[in-house]
Amino acid sequence: LGFHGGLFGKIDLKILTLETRLMLHSTEVEYILDEDSGTNTGLLQSEKFKNLDVPVMVGFNLLFFDVYTGPVVHLHLDAVSDLLAHEEYSTRFKTATYGWRGGLGISLGSTSLAVEYEYNFSHFGDHIEIGGESFNFGDNPSRILLTLGIDIF
């Protein structure tokens, strides 16, 4: 579960629209650690991440819906991790990671509501290194976002 908030700009180009955003996004992830033998120790560890997300999307209007898609860059700002208590743990956060976002929205006056899907090109957990061994959980992280936009200008 995470939260995001920020600013957006939208340019209408007759048939297409161009939209970009600056969004501060925070996510918390929990891990359960296992011993080398594979025994579940039940030790729950959490990590919290803060990123600045910058999606640039192209869209069009279909009936009364806004349909859009485009690339997104995640700029890593900060992380707090329970895993730092483990002597062998180290992090290898990339300065930026990339993904793709698409969505469907509706605008009512100065308010817009959208449901978006985001797929990231990096692997989940690829920043984790314990005892010199790199980890990669094999899944590319994805998420569903519910976005409320309010036009103030």
PDB file of C-alpha atoms in Angstrom:
ATOM      1  CA  LEU A   1       0.000   0.000   0.000  1.00  0.00           C
ATOM      2  CA  GLY A   2       1.316   3.427  -0.840  1.00  0.00           C
ATOM      3  CA  PHE A   3       0.321   7.016  -1.381  1.00  0.00           C
ATOM      4  CA  HIS A   4       1.066   9.589  -4.046  1.00  0.00           C
ATOM      5  CA  GLY A   5       0.394  13.264  -4.593  1.00  0.00           C
ATOM      6  CA  GLY A   6       1.726  15.977  -6.839  1.00  0.00           C
ATOM      7  CA  LEU A   7       1.215  18.364  -9.727  1.00  0.00           C
ATOM      8  CA  PHE A   8       0.176  17.764 -13.317  1.00  0.00           C
ATOM      9  CA  GLY A   9       0.005  19.693 -16.547  1.00  0.00           C
ATOM     10  CA  LYS A  10      -2.135  18.873 -19.560  1.00  0.00           C
ATOM     11  CA  ILE A  11      -2.011  20.238 -23.115  1.00  0.00           C
ATOM     12  CA  ASP A  12      -4.925  19.622 -25.488  1.00  0.00           C
ATOM     13  CA  LEU A  13      -3.783  19.135 -29.087  1.00  0.00           C
ATOM     14  CA  LYS A  14      -7.189  18.793 -30.865  1.00  0.00           C
ATOM     15  CA  ILE A  15      -7.269  14.995 -31.217  1.00  0.00           C
ATOM     16  CA  LEU A  16      -4.583  14.069 -28.663  1.00  0.00           C
ATOM     17  CA  THR A  17      -3.630  15.324 -25.231  1.00  0.00           C
ATOM     18  CA  LEU A  18      -0.169  15.427 -23.666  1.00  0.00           C
ATOM     19  CA  GLU A  19       0.040  15.134 -19.885  1.00  0.00           C
ATOM     20  CA  THR A  20       2.996  15.135 -17.537  1.00  0.00           C
ATOM     21  CA  ARG A  21       3.139  14.923 -13.760  1.00  0.00           C
ATOM     22  CA  LEU A  22       5.501  15.357 -10.832  1.00  0.00           C
ATOM     23  CA  MET A  23       4.312  12.966  -8.139  1.00  0.00           C
ATOM     24  CA  LEU A  24       5.809  12.182  -4.757  1.00  0.00           C
ATOM     25  CA  HIS A  25       5.098   8.523  -4.064  1.00  0.00           C
ATOM     26  CA  SER A  26       5.644   6.485  -0.916  1.00  0.00           C
ATOM     27  CA  THR A  27       5.428   2.694  -0.644  1.00  0.00           C
ATOM     28  CA  GLU A  28       5.932   0.212   2.186  1.00  0.00           C
ATOM     29  CA  VAL A  29       6.904  -3.418   1.542  1.00  0.00           C
ATOM     30  CA  GLU A  30       7.138  -6.250   4.071  1.00  0.00           C
ATOM     31  CA  TYR A  31       9.419  -9.302   3.897  1.00  0.00           C
ATOM     32  CA  ILE A  32       9.448 -12.499   5.951  1.00  0.00           C
ATOM     33  CA  LEU A  33      13.007 -13.762   6.438  1.00  0.00           C
ATOM     34  CA  ASP A  34      13.934 -17.441   6.187  1.00  0.00           C
ATOM     35  CA  GLU A  35      17.049 -19.094   7.605  1.00  0.00           C
ATOM     36  CA  ASP A  36      19.577 -20.743   5.260  1.00  0.00           C
ATOM     37  CA  SER A  37      17.878 -24.079   5.928  1.00  0.00           C
ATOM     38  CA  GLY A  38      14.661 -22.697   4.429  1.00  0.00           C
ATOM     39  CA  THR A  39      12.975 -22.568   7.822  1.00  0.00           C
ATOM     40  CA  ASN A  40      10.600 -19.661   8.156  1.00  0.00           C
ATOM     41  CA  THR A  41      11.743 -17.621  11.155  1.00  0.00           C
ATOM     42  CA  GLY A  42       8.616 -15.495  10.924  1.00  0.00           C
ATOM     43  CA  LEU A  43      10.760 -12.383  11.261  1.00  0.00           C
ATOM     44  CA  LEU A  44       8.831  -9.630   9.524  1.00  0.00           C
ATOM     45  CA  GLN A  45      10.960  -6.842   8.064  1.00  0.00           C
ATOM     46  CA  SER A  46       9.689  -3.718   6.311  1.00  0.00           C
ATOM     47  CA  GLU A  47      11.105  -1.172   3.895  1.00  0.00           C
ATOM     48  CA  LYS A  48       9.670   2.229   3.041  1.00  0.00           C
ATOM     49  CA  PHE A  49      10.567   3.972  -0.212  1.00  0.00           C
ATOM     50  CA  LYS A  50      10.046   7.528  -1.428  1.00  0.00           C
ATOM     51  CA  ASN A  51      10.265   8.305  -5.142  1.00  0.00           C
ATOM     52  CA  LEU A  52       9.533  11.220  -7.400  1.00  0.00           C
ATOM     53  CA  ASP A  53       7.530   9.792 -10.303  1.00  0.00           C
ATOM     54  CA  VAL A  54       7.488  11.614 -13.647  1.00  0.00           C
ATOM     55  CA  PRO A  55       5.046  10.070 -16.138  1.00  0.00           C
ATOM     56  CA  VAL A  56       4.682  11.575 -19.625  1.00  0.00           C
ATOM     57  CA  MET A  57       1.501  10.342 -21.269  1.00  0.00           C
ATOM     58  CA  VAL A  58      -0.313  10.748 -24.564  1.00  0.00           C
ATOM     59  CA  GLY A  59      -4.056  10.318 -24.581  1.00  0.00           C
ATOM     60  CA  PHE A  60      -7.309  10.822 -26.405  1.00  0.00           C
ATOM     61  CA  ASN A  61     -10.963  11.209 -25.563  1.00  0.00           C
ATOM     62  CA  LEU A  62     -13.251   8.217 -26.129  1.00  0.00           C
ATOM     63  CA  LEU A  63     -16.897   9.136 -25.533  1.00  0.00           C
ATOM     64  CA  PHE A  64     -16.666  10.791 -22.115  1.00  0.00           C
ATOM     65  CA  PHE A  65     -13.513   8.924 -20.978  1.00  0.00           C
ATOM     66  CA  ASP A  66      -9.886  10.001 -21.175  1.00  0.00           C
ATOM     67  CA  VAL A  67      -7.640   7.125 -22.329  1.00  0.00           C
ATOM     68  CA  TYR A  68      -3.869   7.563 -22.011  1.00  0.00           C
ATOM     69  CA  THR A  69      -0.543   5.746 -21.899  1.00  0.00           C
ATOM     70  CA  GLY A  70       3.156   6.484 -21.722  1.00  0.00           C
ATOM     71  CA  PRO A  71       6.504   6.011 -19.997  1.00  0.00           C
ATOM     72  CA  VAL A  72       7.217   6.837 -16.363  1.00  0.00           C
ATOM     73  CA  VAL A  73      10.535   7.446 -14.620  1.00  0.00           C
ATOM     74  CA  HIS A  74      10.909   6.849 -10.862  1.00  0.00           C
ATOM     75  CA  LEU A  75      13.629   8.958  -9.245  1.00  0.00           C
ATOM     76  CA  HIS A  76      14.712   7.353  -5.953  1.00  0.00           C
ATOM     77  CA  LEU A  77      14.715   9.870  -3.088  1.00  0.00           C
ATOM     78  CA  ASP A  78      14.910   7.938   0.185  1.00  0.00           C
ATOM     79  CA  ALA A  79      14.451   4.557   1.865  1.00  0.00           C
ATOM     80  CA  VAL A  80      14.135   3.306   5.430  1.00  0.00           C
ATOM     81  CA  SER A  81      14.637  -0.409   6.047  1.00  0.00           C
ATOM     82  CA  ASP A  82      14.424  -2.823   8.967  1.00  0.00           C
ATOM     83  CA  LEU A  83      16.875  -4.958   6.989  1.00  0.00           C
ATOM     84  CA  LEU A  84      19.671  -2.507   7.858  1.00  0.00           C
ATOM     85  CA  ALA A  85      19.768  -4.154  11.307  1.00  0.00           C
ATOM     86  CA  HIS A  86      21.307  -7.214   9.618  1.00  0.00           C
ATOM     87  CA  GLU A  87      25.074  -6.869   9.386  1.00  0.00           C
ATOM     88  CA  GLU A  88      25.261  -8.584   5.981  1.00  0.00           C
ATOM     89  CA  TYR A  89      22.616  -6.396   4.349  1.00  0.00           C
ATOM     90  CA  SER A  90      23.422  -3.633   1.902  1.00  0.00           C
ATOM     91  CA  THR A  91      21.356  -1.715  -0.621  1.00  0.00           C
ATOM     92  CA  ARG A  92      22.003  -0.966  -4.268  1.00  0.00           C
ATOM     93  CA  PHE A  93      19.255   1.494  -5.171  1.00  0.00           C
ATOM     94  CA  LYS A  94      19.373   2.828  -8.689  1.00  0.00           C
ATOM     95  CA  THR A  95      19.023   6.576  -9.080  1.00  0.00           C
ATOM     96  CA  ALA A  96      16.223   6.043 -11.584  1.00  0.00           C
ATOM     97  CA  THR A  97      14.034   3.159 -12.730  1.00  0.00           C
ATOM     98  CA  TYR A  98      11.593   3.104 -15.623  1.00  0.00           C
ATOM     99  CA  GLY A  99       8.170   1.768 -16.396  1.00  0.00           C
ATOM    100  CA  TRP A 100       4.984   2.178 -18.369  1.00  0.00           C
ATOM    101  CA  ARG A 101       1.616   3.539 -17.230  1.00  0.00           C
ATOM    102  CA  GLY A 102      -1.823   3.479 -18.811  1.00  0.00           C
ATOM    103  CA  GLY A 103      -5.159   4.642 -17.555  1.00  0.00           C
ATOM    104  CA  LEU A 104      -8.793   5.466 -17.987  1.00  0.00           C
ATOM    105  CA  GLY A 105     -10.275   8.595 -16.479  1.00  0.00           C
ATOM    106  CA  ILE A 106     -13.268  10.856 -16.430  1.00  0.00           C
ATOM    107  CA  SER A 107     -13.326  14.636 -16.051  1.00  0.00           C
ATOM    108  CA  LEU A 108     -16.183  16.506 -14.412  1.00  0.00           C
ATOM    109  CA  GLY A 109     -15.556  20.233 -14.507  1.00  0.00           C
ATOM    110  CA  SER A 110     -12.320  20.974 -12.670  1.00  0.00           C
ATOM    111  CA  THR A 111     -12.149  17.490 -11.103  1.00  0.00           C
ATOM    112  CA  SER A 112     -10.886  14.289 -12.693  1.00  0.00           C
ATOM    113  CA  LEU A 113     -10.922  10.710 -11.447  1.00  0.00           C
ATOM    114  CA  ALA A 114      -8.780   7.964 -13.000  1.00  0.00           C
ATOM    115  CA  VAL A 115      -7.810   4.342 -12.587  1.00  0.00           C
ATOM    116  CA  GLU A 116      -4.304   3.578 -13.824  1.00  0.00           C
ATOM    117  CA  TYR A 117      -2.115   0.494 -14.219  1.00  0.00           C
ATOM    118  CA  GLU A 118       1.659   0.752 -13.955  1.00  0.00           C
ATOM    119  CA  TYR A 119       4.231  -1.861 -14.982  1.00  0.00           C
ATOM    120  CA  ASN A 120       7.899  -1.384 -14.110  1.00  0.00           C
ATOM    121  CA  PHE A 121      10.857  -2.699 -16.094  1.00  0.00           C
ATOM    122  CA  SER A 122      13.066  -3.360 -13.043  1.00  0.00           C
ATOM    123  CA  HIS A 123      12.681  -6.483 -10.897  1.00  0.00           C
ATOM    124  CA  PHE A 124      11.175  -6.363  -7.432  1.00  0.00           C
ATOM    125  CA  GLY A 125      13.850  -6.541  -4.732  1.00  0.00           C
ATOM    126  CA  ASP A 126      16.782  -6.013  -7.096  1.00  0.00           C
ATOM    127  CA  HIS A 127      18.288  -3.504  -4.633  1.00  0.00           C
ATOM    128  CA  ILE A 128      18.824  -6.134  -1.913  1.00  0.00           C
ATOM    129  CA  GLU A 129      22.220  -7.663  -1.224  1.00  0.00           C
ATOM    130  CA  ILE A 130      22.850  -9.907   1.807  1.00  0.00           C
ATOM    131  CA  GLY A 131      26.262 -11.409   2.501  1.00  0.00           C
ATOM    132  CA  GLY A 132      27.460 -10.411  -0.973  1.00  0.00           C
ATOM    133  CA  GLU A 133      24.582 -12.263  -2.663  1.00  0.00           C
ATOM    134  CA  SER A 134      22.235 -10.201  -4.832  1.00  0.00           C
ATOM    135  CA  PHE A 135      18.522 -10.876  -4.638  1.00  0.00           C
ATOM    136  CA  ASN A 136      15.877 -10.524  -7.276  1.00  0.00           C
ATOM    137  CA  PHE A 137      12.380 -11.790  -6.580  1.00  0.00           C
ATOM    138  CA  GLY A 138      11.706 -12.298 -10.277  1.00  0.00           C
ATOM    139  CA  ASP A 139       8.572 -10.207 -10.538  1.00  0.00           C
ATOM    140  CA  ASN A 140       8.454  -6.846 -12.176  1.00  0.00           C
ATOM    141  CA  PRO A 141       6.522  -4.667  -9.754  1.00  0.00           C
ATOM    142  CA  SER A 142       3.186  -3.410 -10.951  1.00  0.00           C
ATOM    143  CA  ARG A 143       0.464  -1.448  -9.246  1.00  0.00           C
ATOM    144  CA  ILE A 144      -3.020  -0.093  -9.684  1.00  0.00           C
ATOM    145  CA  LEU A 145      -3.450   3.587  -8.880  1.00  0.00           C
ATOM    146  CA  LEU A 146      -6.590   5.532  -8.091  1.00  0.00           C
ATOM    147  CA  THR A 147      -5.985   9.193  -8.881  1.00  0.00           C
ATOM    148  CA  LEU A 148      -8.038  12.275  -8.047  1.00  0.00           C
ATOM    149  CA  GLY A 149      -7.044  15.451  -9.897  1.00  0.00           C
ATOM    150  CA  ILE A 150      -8.222  18.981  -9.141  1.00  0.00           C
ATOM    151  CA  ASP A 151      -7.593  21.791 -11.628  1.00  0.00           C
ATOM    152  CA  ILE A 152      -6.554  24.891  -9.643  1.00  0.00           C
ATOM    153  CA  PHE A 153      -5.460  27.144 -12.520  1.00  0.00           C
TER     154      PHE A 153
END
